[in-house]
Amino acid sequence: MRNRIHSVTTEIVSIEDDVNNIKIFTLSDPDGWPLPSFMPGAHLDIYLPSGLIRQYSLCSDPNNKTQYMIAVQMEIEGRGGSSEMHNLSEGMILPVSLPRNHFSLGDAKRHIFIAGGIGITPFLSMLPDLISKEIDWELHICAKFGEKISCQSLLKKYEKEPNIYKYISHGGNRLSIEKVISKIKSDEHLYCCGPSSMINDANINGKALGDRLHFEKFGIDEHLEDAAYQVVLKKSGSVVKVPKGQTMLGALRVAGFDVPASCEGGICLECKTRFLAGTPIHRDLVMQPSDRKEFITPCVSSCSSESIELDL
Amino acid sequence: MTKNLARWSGEIVGLHKTPRSFLPMKNFRCLSLIAGVGIDGDRHATGEAFHSDRPEEGRQITLFEEETIDALLRDHNIILRPEDHRRNVTTRDVPLNHLVGKKFKIGEAILEGTRLSTPCRHIEQITGLELFNQLLNRSGLNAKIIVSGKIFTGDEIRMV
Ligand code: FES
């Protein structure tokens, strides 16, 4: 069970219906204290009451220090996160992670955004930032045939912006990603957020852009599927996959095992845990060589074998 | 050594608290210290700190040297604002690393240093700054409150 103090405590202050079965949640600190700040493009991990963890892009203005907004579309055939989100009500406490950013704005003269469906959300945190800094941008928003442009209530304030283009697929004006890419200059960046087909299209057509092409897929967080190694927990009989780029401690926490930890940098030994099998790579700065034969610090250390067994 | 130590006197240059883990620290002109508990309204006193699942008598209040902030800027070009280091009291001219096991007066209150703070990745997550290594051995002091009292920015800090 995740310990409440290891997350940011928010209260759902409002839930508003949007088109396409989307609900827009506004979260704030229960006492109105400022929330941890975030950068345009950031997302939150939401810790749902059932134990599920889901990622949603922040779609509010990063300059609003007391509120987070996320938009959640109901996915009938999803993995349960969206329907659980849609069943939450105003006034409930919702623990979330610190904002994290894998989709940040690059250093460009002009930013071109392509959003598919609910993929509009990260751009809604980027626009206020760019507008306040007077940096050029252009936004292409697509909707599936039979759907409307998502997050209309949040887009309303940009109604007068001349550089927003809307497309309904199969409705006669399908967006040509190829065309958009062909016009991108060398000091401009392209960002794409939407379904896999859209990202693939951008990837194929935008190869030449190199690291000026940024994208964010929604759906299953694929890197979580990409385990570097696994941790076998002897006492509880569980197996936890540690994805590339995540610490052993982080993966254990995500799986609901709250290992005591303090510095999370390998100097306090608070997280020191006995290992029973596997080949650890010790990265702490302070453990005695004799202890290293028996213990590991999951906050910084990993393993060179396919799995490591811990006495947990 | 004890003689020299007794000769210093420093001051409070910043006071901060926050009610829950991860939330930004807010600046206050005055904090109320409650003996054996912590700072009125701060996460360490209310059991709402990141480490409150492992309560520690010696972590009722935390202190940090302003000189470290200066050094980070001078030596590493890192701008660490007083609200970013997440300790409650920012001090000037106080040898915090020498105060473990010592009692000292701060405003109306008396504290006892319990252990040196260790840096924590948590601060990197919150500030987005790469700081951990730079804060090794100068991450401030944890203390318990022996005598309650109000403390204000500008108050003197000295040995009892
Ligand atoms: S938490 Fe400090 S060494 Fe792991």
Short mmCIF file of C-alpha atoms and ligand atoms in Angstrom, two decimals:
data_model
loop_
_atom_site.label_atom_id
_atom_site.label_comp_id
_atom_site.label_asym_id
_atom_site.label_seq_id
_atom_site.Cartn_x
_atom_site.Cartn_y
_atom_site.Cartn_z
CA MET A 1 0.00 0.00 0.00
CA ARG A 2 1.37 3.41 -1.00
CA ASN A 3 2.02 5.65 1.95
CA ARG A 4 0.11 8.94 1.62
CA ILE A 5 3.12 11.00 2.72
CA HIS A 6 5.12 9.65 -0.22
CA SER A 7 2.84 11.39 -2.68
CA VAL A 8 1.40 14.84 -3.23
CA THR A 9 -2.02 15.04 -1.56
CA THR A 10 -4.61 16.76 -3.73
CA GLU A 11 -8.33 17.28 -3.43
CA ILE A 12 -10.64 17.08 -6.43
CA VAL A 13 -12.19 20.54 -6.42
CA SER A 14 -14.17 20.17 -9.62
CA ILE A 15 -15.05 17.65 -12.32
CA GLU A 16 -16.45 19.03 -15.55
CA ASP A 17 -17.86 17.12 -18.49
CA ASP A 18 -16.31 17.83 -21.86
CA VAL A 19 -17.11 16.36 -25.28
CA ASN A 20 -16.07 12.84 -26.40
CA ASN A 21 -16.68 11.33 -22.96
CA ILE A 22 -13.95 13.42 -21.38
CA LYS A 23 -14.01 14.69 -17.82
CA ILE A 24 -11.78 17.55 -16.76
CA PHE A 25 -10.52 17.33 -13.17
CA THR A 26 -9.24 20.32 -11.22
CA LEU A 27 -7.03 19.38 -8.26
CA SER A 28 -5.67 21.53 -5.48
CA ASP A 29 -4.06 21.20 -2.08
CA PRO A 30 -6.76 20.56 0.57
CA ASP A 31 -5.74 23.81 2.32
CA GLY A 32 -5.02 25.81 -0.80
CA TRP A 33 -1.24 25.69 -0.27
CA PRO A 34 0.77 26.10 -3.51
CA LEU A 35 1.41 22.80 -5.31
CA PRO A 36 4.83 21.65 -6.57
CA SER A 37 5.51 23.55 -9.77
CA PHE A 38 5.63 21.93 -13.20
CA MET A 39 7.04 22.65 -16.61
CA PRO A 40 4.98 22.77 -19.82
CA GLY A 41 4.40 19.23 -21.14
CA ALA A 42 4.62 17.53 -17.72
CA HIS A 43 2.36 14.74 -16.52
CA LEU A 44 1.26 13.30 -13.18
CA ASP A 45 1.04 9.72 -12.01
CA ILE A 46 -2.35 9.39 -10.37
CA TYR A 47 -2.60 6.86 -7.54
CA LEU A 48 -6.14 5.52 -7.80
CA PRO A 49 -7.97 4.11 -4.77
CA SER A 50 -7.85 0.59 -6.26
CA GLY A 51 -4.04 0.72 -6.40
CA LEU A 52 -3.90 1.36 -10.17
CA ILE A 53 -1.47 4.05 -11.29
CA ARG A 54 -2.24 6.07 -14.39
CA GLN A 55 -0.40 8.89 -16.13
CA TYR A 56 -2.21 11.99 -17.35
CA SER A 57 -0.72 15.11 -18.90
CA LEU A 58 -1.26 18.34 -17.04
CA CYS A 59 -3.45 20.59 -19.15
CA SER A 60 -3.42 23.70 -16.97
CA ASP A 61 -1.26 26.81 -17.03
CA PRO A 62 2.07 26.13 -15.24
CA ASN A 63 1.84 29.68 -13.88
CA ASN A 64 -1.20 28.70 -11.82
CA LYS A 65 0.64 27.63 -8.66
CA THR A 66 -2.39 26.32 -6.77
CA GLN A 67 -4.16 24.08 -9.28
CA TYR A 68 -3.49 21.10 -11.50
CA MET A 69 -5.89 20.14 -14.29
CA ILE A 70 -6.05 16.81 -16.08
CA ALA A 71 -8.47 15.57 -18.74
CA VAL A 72 -9.50 11.92 -18.77
CA GLN A 73 -11.31 10.25 -21.62
CA MET A 74 -13.41 7.20 -20.82
CA GLU A 75 -11.96 4.20 -22.63
CA ILE A 76 -14.61 1.52 -22.68
CA GLU A 77 -12.05 -1.10 -23.65
CA GLY A 78 -9.25 0.34 -21.54
CA ARG A 79 -7.47 -1.24 -18.59
CA GLY A 80 -9.80 0.18 -15.94
CA GLY A 81 -8.02 3.44 -15.07
CA SER A 82 -10.32 5.77 -16.98
CA SER A 83 -13.52 4.22 -15.67
CA GLU A 84 -12.19 4.43 -12.12
CA MET A 85 -11.26 8.08 -12.72
CA HIS A 86 -14.75 8.77 -14.09
CA ASN A 87 -16.29 7.34 -10.93
CA LEU A 88 -14.41 9.71 -8.60
CA SER A 89 -16.30 12.65 -7.17
CA GLU A 90 -15.62 16.20 -6.13
CA GLY A 91 -14.21 16.56 -2.62
CA MET A 92 -12.29 13.26 -2.78
CA ILE A 93 -8.61 13.16 -1.90
CA LEU A 94 -6.46 12.00 -4.79
CA PRO A 95 -2.75 11.29 -4.20
CA VAL A 96 -0.54 12.13 -7.18
CA SER A 97 3.18 12.06 -7.95
CA LEU A 98 5.39 15.05 -8.40
CA PRO A 99 4.96 16.37 -11.93
CA ARG A 100 7.37 14.64 -14.31
CA ASN A 101 8.29 15.72 -17.79
CA HIS A 102 9.23 13.51 -20.74
CA PHE A 103 7.74 15.91 -23.27
CA SER A 104 9.32 19.26 -22.66
CA LEU A 105 9.64 22.19 -25.02
CA GLY A 106 12.90 22.29 -26.94
CA ASP A 107 14.95 25.34 -27.66
CA ALA A 108 13.29 26.56 -30.85
CA LYS A 109 12.25 29.75 -32.62
CA ARG A 110 8.86 28.27 -33.39
CA HIS A 111 7.01 25.23 -32.08
CA ILE A 112 4.60 23.20 -34.20
CA PHE A 113 2.15 20.95 -32.40
CA ILE A 114 0.06 18.08 -33.76
CA ALA A 115 -2.61 16.71 -31.42
CA GLY A 116 -4.85 13.74 -32.01
CA GLY A 117 -7.99 13.45 -29.86
CA ILE A 118 -7.22 13.67 -26.15
CA GLY A 119 -3.55 14.17 -27.18
CA ILE A 120 -4.29 17.90 -27.05
CA THR A 121 -3.68 17.88 -23.28
CA PRO A 122 0.11 18.44 -22.99
CA PHE A 123 -0.11 21.32 -25.47
CA LEU A 124 -2.63 23.05 -23.21
CA SER A 125 0.14 23.52 -20.63
CA MET A 126 2.61 24.67 -23.31
CA LEU A 127 0.49 27.37 -24.96
CA PRO A 128 0.23 29.75 -21.96
CA ASP A 129 3.99 29.53 -21.49
CA LEU A 130 4.76 30.30 -25.14
CA ILE A 131 2.17 33.07 -25.32
CA SER A 132 3.56 34.76 -22.21
CA LYS A 133 7.09 34.52 -23.62
CA GLU A 134 5.91 35.68 -27.08
CA ILE A 135 7.40 32.62 -28.79
CA ASP A 136 5.78 31.54 -32.08
CA TRP A 137 3.73 28.36 -32.28
CA GLU A 138 1.19 26.63 -34.48
CA LEU A 139 -1.31 23.99 -33.40
CA HIS A 140 -2.97 21.31 -35.54
CA ILE A 141 -5.79 19.48 -33.76
CA CYS A 142 -7.36 16.35 -35.18
CA ALA A 143 -10.49 14.47 -34.22
CA LYS A 144 -11.74 11.10 -35.39
CA PHE A 145 -14.74 11.01 -37.68
CA GLY A 146 -17.83 11.22 -35.50
CA GLU A 147 -15.97 12.92 -32.64
CA LYS A 148 -15.56 16.56 -31.78
CA ILE A 149 -12.38 18.48 -31.03
CA SER A 150 -11.44 17.41 -27.46
CA CYS A 151 -11.13 19.73 -24.46
CA GLN A 152 -13.26 22.44 -26.03
CA SER A 153 -13.82 24.24 -22.76
CA LEU A 154 -10.05 24.62 -22.28
CA LEU A 155 -9.49 25.67 -25.89
CA LYS A 156 -12.12 28.40 -25.72
CA LYS A 157 -9.70 31.06 -24.57
CA TYR A 158 -7.61 30.53 -27.72
CA GLU A 159 -10.58 31.06 -30.06
CA LYS A 160 -9.05 34.20 -31.51
CA GLU A 161 -5.62 32.68 -32.13
CA PRO A 162 -5.14 32.53 -35.91
CA ASN A 163 -2.60 29.70 -35.75
CA ILE A 164 -4.90 26.89 -34.62
CA TYR A 165 -6.08 24.48 -37.35
CA LYS A 166 -8.77 21.88 -36.76
CA TYR A 167 -9.34 18.69 -38.75
CA ILE A 168 -11.99 15.99 -38.54
CA SER A 169 -10.64 12.81 -40.17
CA HIS A 170 -12.79 11.38 -42.96
CA GLY A 171 -14.68 14.64 -42.91
CA GLY A 172 -12.94 15.99 -45.98
CA ASN A 173 -10.06 17.78 -44.35
CA ARG A 174 -7.76 15.11 -42.96
CA LEU A 175 -4.44 16.51 -41.74
CA SER A 176 -1.44 15.71 -43.89
CA ILE A 177 1.42 15.31 -41.41
CA GLU A 178 3.77 15.06 -44.37
CA LYS A 179 2.72 18.52 -45.54
CA VAL A 180 3.19 20.05 -42.07
CA ILE A 181 6.64 18.49 -41.78
CA SER A 182 7.70 19.66 -45.23
CA LYS A 183 7.29 23.26 -44.10
CA ILE A 184 9.33 22.99 -40.90
CA LYS A 185 12.43 25.19 -40.90
CA SER A 186 15.77 24.30 -39.34
CA ASP A 187 15.17 26.32 -36.16
CA GLU A 188 11.69 24.89 -35.54
CA HIS A 189 10.59 21.84 -33.52
CA LEU A 190 7.65 19.48 -34.07
CA TYR A 191 5.67 17.87 -31.25
CA CYS A 192 3.15 15.13 -31.75
CA CYS A 193 0.79 13.62 -29.19
CA GLY A 194 -1.93 11.20 -30.16
CA PRO A 195 -2.67 7.61 -31.10
CA SER A 196 0.11 5.28 -32.31
CA SER A 197 -0.91 5.58 -35.97
CA MET A 198 -0.36 9.34 -35.81
CA ILE A 199 2.98 9.00 -34.03
CA ASN A 200 4.14 6.41 -36.57
CA ASP A 201 3.17 8.73 -39.39
CA ALA A 202 5.15 11.57 -37.79
CA ASN A 203 8.10 9.27 -37.18
CA ILE A 204 8.23 8.06 -40.76
CA ASN A 205 7.81 11.50 -42.30
CA GLY A 206 9.85 13.36 -39.71
CA LYS A 207 13.02 11.24 -39.61
CA ALA A 208 15.12 14.09 -40.94
CA LEU A 209 14.09 16.30 -38.01
CA GLY A 210 16.21 14.18 -35.64
CA ASP A 211 15.85 15.48 -32.09
CA ARG A 212 13.65 18.32 -33.27
CA LEU A 213 10.83 15.77 -33.37
CA HIS A 214 9.20 15.13 -29.99
CA PHE A 215 6.34 12.79 -29.38
CA GLU A 216 4.23 11.40 -26.59
CA LYS A 217 2.10 8.32 -27.00
CA PHE A 218 -0.81 7.65 -24.80
CA GLY A 219 -2.12 4.26 -23.84
CA ILE A 220 0.17 1.72 -22.19
CA ASP A 221 3.38 3.28 -20.96
CA GLU A 222 5.63 1.16 -23.10
CA HIS A 223 8.83 1.68 -21.22
CA LEU A 224 7.22 0.00 -18.23
CA GLU A 225 7.01 -3.12 -20.36
CA ASP A 226 10.70 -2.90 -21.10
CA ALA A 227 12.19 -4.44 -17.97
CA ALA A 228 15.92 -4.21 -17.35
CA TYR A 229 15.80 -6.95 -14.70
CA GLN A 230 13.42 -8.30 -12.11
CA VAL A 231 13.33 -8.40 -8.35
CA VAL A 232 12.09 -11.55 -6.67
CA LEU A 233 10.70 -10.92 -3.20
CA LYS A 234 11.24 -14.05 -1.16
CA LYS A 235 8.89 -13.42 1.77
CA SER A 236 5.95 -12.09 -0.19
CA GLY A 237 6.45 -14.36 -3.18
CA SER A 238 6.11 -11.45 -5.64
CA VAL A 239 8.13 -10.56 -8.70
CA VAL A 240 8.66 -6.89 -9.59
CA LYS A 241 10.01 -5.81 -12.98
CA VAL A 242 12.43 -2.90 -12.92
CA PRO A 243 12.08 -0.91 -16.14
CA LYS A 244 15.09 0.70 -17.76
CA GLY A 245 15.67 4.13 -16.29
CA GLN A 246 13.93 3.36 -12.99
CA THR A 247 15.53 2.57 -9.66
CA MET A 248 14.90 -0.71 -7.85
CA LEU A 249 13.37 1.34 -5.02
CA GLY A 250 11.08 3.20 -7.43
CA ALA A 251 9.89 -0.03 -9.04
CA LEU A 252 9.22 -1.56 -5.61
CA ARG A 253 7.20 1.49 -4.61
CA VAL A 254 5.17 1.43 -7.81
CA ALA A 255 4.39 -2.21 -7.07
CA GLY A 256 3.18 -1.21 -3.61
CA PHE A 257 6.22 -2.21 -1.51
CA ASP A 258 7.15 0.76 0.61
CA VAL A 259 10.81 0.09 1.44
CA PRO A 260 12.06 2.57 4.08
CA ALA A 261 14.37 5.08 2.43
CA SER A 262 15.72 8.50 3.25
CA CYS A 263 18.47 10.04 1.14
CA GLU A 264 17.69 7.98 -1.99
CA GLY A 265 21.24 8.68 -3.04
CA GLY A 266 23.24 5.88 -1.43
CA ILE A 267 24.60 7.57 1.65
CA CYS A 268 22.27 6.96 4.59
CA LEU A 269 21.78 3.16 4.29
CA GLU A 270 18.19 3.52 5.40
CA CYS A 271 17.05 1.37 2.47
CA LYS A 272 19.71 -1.34 3.06
CA THR A 273 18.06 -4.68 2.28
CA ARG A 274 19.37 -8.24 2.44
CA PHE A 275 19.72 -9.99 -0.91
CA LEU A 276 19.69 -13.75 -1.23
CA ALA A 277 20.57 -14.40 -4.87
CA GLY A 278 21.72 -12.47 -7.94
CA THR A 279 24.71 -10.25 -8.71
CA PRO A 280 24.30 -6.75 -7.31
CA ILE A 281 25.94 -3.63 -8.74
CA HIS A 282 26.56 -1.55 -5.63
CA ARG A 283 26.36 2.20 -6.17
CA ASP A 284 26.08 3.44 -2.59
CA LEU A 285 28.96 5.51 -1.25
CA VAL A 286 29.24 4.17 2.27
CA MET A 287 28.55 0.46 2.79
CA GLN A 288 31.34 -1.67 4.27
CA PRO A 289 32.79 -4.26 1.84
CA SER A 290 31.74 -7.09 4.16
CA ASP A 291 28.14 -5.80 4.17
CA ARG A 292 28.12 -5.63 0.40
CA LYS A 293 28.23 -9.40 0.26
CA GLU A 294 24.89 -9.54 2.07
CA PHE A 295 23.06 -6.27 1.51
CA ILE A 296 22.08 -3.94 -1.30
CA THR A 297 20.79 -0.33 -1.36
CA PRO A 298 17.82 -0.40 -3.76
CA CYS A 299 17.73 3.41 -4.00
CA VAL A 300 20.84 3.51 -6.20
CA SER A 301 22.04 -0.04 -6.79
CA SER A 302 20.94 -2.51 -9.43
CA CYS A 303 22.04 -5.92 -10.62
CA SER A 304 23.95 -7.40 -13.53
CA SER A 305 22.03 -10.66 -13.46
CA GLU A 306 18.55 -11.09 -14.93
CA SER A 307 17.05 -11.08 -11.48
CA ILE A 308 17.92 -10.43 -7.88
CA GLU A 309 16.21 -11.97 -4.88
CA LEU A 310 15.55 -9.80 -1.84
CA ASP A 311 14.61 -10.85 1.66
CA LEU A 312 11.33 -8.94 1.56
CA MET B 1 37.98 23.95 20.66
CA THR B 2 35.01 24.31 22.97
CA LYS B 3 36.32 27.73 23.88
CA ASN B 4 36.47 28.85 20.24
CA LEU B 5 33.12 27.36 19.48
CA ALA B 6 31.54 29.26 22.32
CA ARG B 7 32.70 32.51 20.78
CA TRP B 8 30.66 32.46 17.62
CA SER B 9 27.34 34.12 17.21
CA GLY B 10 25.18 34.11 14.14
CA GLU B 11 21.69 35.00 13.02
CA ILE B 12 18.54 33.74 11.37
CA VAL B 13 18.34 34.92 7.76
CA GLY B 14 15.32 32.91 6.61
CA LEU B 15 12.40 30.94 8.07
CA HIS B 16 10.30 28.46 6.12
CA LYS B 17 7.70 25.78 6.66
CA THR B 18 5.24 23.65 4.71
CA PRO B 19 2.33 21.54 5.93
CA ARG B 20 2.93 18.40 3.84
CA SER B 21 5.64 16.49 1.99
CA PHE B 22 6.54 17.74 -1.50
CA LEU B 23 4.69 21.06 -1.18
CA PRO B 24 6.71 24.23 -1.70
CA MET B 25 8.14 25.85 1.44
CA LYS B 26 6.72 29.28 2.29
CA ASN B 27 8.67 32.08 3.85
CA PHE B 28 7.58 33.41 7.27
CA ARG B 29 8.92 36.24 9.42
CA CYS B 30 8.25 34.25 12.58
CA LEU B 31 7.90 30.56 13.49
CA SER B 32 6.52 29.09 16.72
CA LEU B 33 8.67 26.30 18.12
CA ILE B 34 7.04 23.73 20.40
CA ALA B 35 9.40 21.77 22.66
CA GLY B 36 9.48 18.05 21.91
CA VAL B 37 7.15 18.45 18.91
CA GLY B 38 8.32 20.74 16.14
CA ILE B 39 7.28 23.92 14.40
CA ASP B 40 3.63 24.85 14.61
CA GLY B 41 2.11 24.01 11.20
CA ASP B 42 5.18 22.31 9.77
CA ARG B 43 5.15 18.79 8.31
CA HIS B 44 7.58 17.42 10.91
CA ALA B 45 5.21 18.43 13.72
CA THR B 46 2.06 17.11 12.07
CA GLY B 47 3.40 13.73 10.92
CA GLU B 48 2.97 14.79 7.29
CA ALA B 49 6.64 14.80 6.27
CA PHE B 50 8.10 12.45 3.67
CA HIS B 51 9.98 10.70 6.48
CA SER B 52 7.16 10.69 9.04
CA ASP B 53 6.69 6.94 8.62
CA ARG B 54 10.04 6.70 10.41
CA PRO B 55 9.60 9.30 13.15
CA GLU B 56 12.80 10.64 14.61
CA GLU B 57 12.84 12.63 17.82
CA GLY B 58 15.80 14.57 16.54
CA ARG B 59 14.04 15.89 13.45
CA GLN B 60 11.75 18.50 14.95
CA ILE B 61 13.42 21.39 13.15
CA THR B 62 16.10 21.59 10.47
CA LEU B 63 18.72 24.26 9.78
CA PHE B 64 20.85 25.15 6.76
CA GLU B 65 23.80 27.53 6.31
CA GLU B 66 23.41 30.47 3.98
CA GLU B 67 27.14 30.06 3.31
CA THR B 68 26.33 26.81 1.46
CA ILE B 69 23.93 28.71 -0.79
CA ASP B 70 26.77 31.17 -1.53
CA ALA B 71 29.22 28.34 -2.19
CA LEU B 72 26.88 26.55 -4.59
CA LEU B 73 26.59 29.70 -6.63
CA ARG B 74 30.28 30.55 -6.44
CA ASP B 75 31.66 27.06 -7.11
CA HIS B 76 28.96 25.35 -9.16
CA ASN B 77 26.85 28.16 -10.58
CA ILE B 78 23.78 26.64 -8.92
CA ILE B 79 21.14 29.04 -7.69
CA LEU B 80 19.55 27.49 -4.61
CA ARG B 81 16.97 29.78 -3.10
CA PRO B 82 16.34 29.57 0.69
CA GLU B 83 12.89 28.06 0.05
CA ASP B 84 14.47 25.34 -2.13
CA HIS B 85 16.72 23.60 0.40
CA ARG B 86 13.65 22.56 2.40
CA ARG B 87 15.20 23.18 5.81
CA ASN B 88 13.26 25.42 8.18
CA VAL B 89 15.92 27.87 9.30
CA THR B 90 18.57 29.46 7.10
CA THR B 91 21.48 30.67 9.21
CA ARG B 92 24.46 32.99 8.75
CA ASP B 93 27.73 32.63 10.71
CA VAL B 94 26.62 29.49 12.57
CA PRO B 95 28.93 26.40 12.41
CA LEU B 96 26.09 23.89 12.05
CA ASN B 97 28.37 20.90 11.46
CA HIS B 98 29.87 21.43 14.94
CA LEU B 99 26.58 21.49 16.80
CA VAL B 100 25.67 17.80 16.99
CA GLY B 101 25.05 17.08 20.68
CA LYS B 102 25.28 20.80 21.57
CA LYS B 103 22.57 23.08 22.93
CA PHE B 104 22.20 26.53 21.38
CA LYS B 105 19.88 29.45 21.72
CA ILE B 106 17.87 30.70 18.77
CA GLY B 107 15.57 33.66 19.42
CA GLU B 108 13.50 32.75 22.47
CA ALA B 109 13.98 29.00 21.98
CA ILE B 110 16.71 26.50 22.78
CA LEU B 111 17.63 23.67 20.39
CA GLU B 112 19.91 20.68 20.61
CA GLY B 113 21.66 19.45 17.47
CA THR B 114 20.94 15.74 16.98
CA ARG B 115 22.60 14.76 13.71
CA LEU B 116 23.84 16.20 10.46
CA SER B 117 21.20 16.21 7.75
CA THR B 118 22.04 14.08 4.76
CA PRO B 119 21.19 15.28 1.30
CA CYS B 120 18.19 13.63 -0.23
CA ARG B 121 17.17 12.94 -3.84
CA HIS B 122 13.77 14.26 -2.92
CA ILE B 123 15.18 17.79 -3.15
CA GLU B 124 16.42 17.12 -6.70
CA GLN B 125 12.98 15.90 -7.70
CA ILE B 126 11.38 19.02 -6.30
CA THR B 127 13.84 21.65 -7.48
CA GLY B 128 14.88 19.96 -10.71
CA LEU B 129 18.48 20.87 -9.78
CA GLU B 130 21.31 18.34 -9.66
CA LEU B 131 22.44 18.98 -6.14
CA PHE B 132 22.92 15.75 -4.29
CA ASN B 133 26.70 15.44 -4.52
CA GLN B 134 27.24 19.14 -3.95
CA LEU B 135 25.37 18.90 -0.66
CA LEU B 136 27.36 16.00 0.78
CA ASN B 137 28.69 17.05 4.20
CA ARG B 138 26.96 20.44 4.07
CA SER B 139 23.33 19.63 4.07
CA GLY B 140 22.49 21.25 7.39
CA LEU B 141 21.56 20.08 10.85
CA ASN B 142 18.61 18.25 12.40
CA ALA B 143 17.69 19.37 15.90
CA LYS B 144 15.17 18.88 18.65
CA ILE B 145 13.47 21.69 20.46
CA ILE B 146 14.38 21.82 24.17
CA VAL B 147 12.68 25.11 25.07
CA SER B 148 9.66 26.41 23.17
CA GLY B 149 9.50 29.95 21.84
CA LYS B 150 8.98 32.21 18.88
CA ILE B 151 11.85 32.83 16.49
CA PHE B 152 12.08 35.74 14.04
CA THR B 153 14.24 36.54 11.03
CA GLY B 154 17.21 38.54 12.33
CA ASP B 155 17.23 36.82 15.75
CA GLU B 156 20.59 35.90 17.21
CA ILE B 157 21.83 32.28 17.36
CA ARG B 158 24.50 31.46 19.97
CA MET B 159 25.68 28.76 22.34
CA VAL B 160 23.70 28.44 25.58
S1 FES C 1 17.86 5.62 1.00
FE1 FES C 1 19.77 6.28 1.70
S2 FES C 1 21.07 4.75 1.01
FE2 FES C 1 19.19 4.20 0.14
#
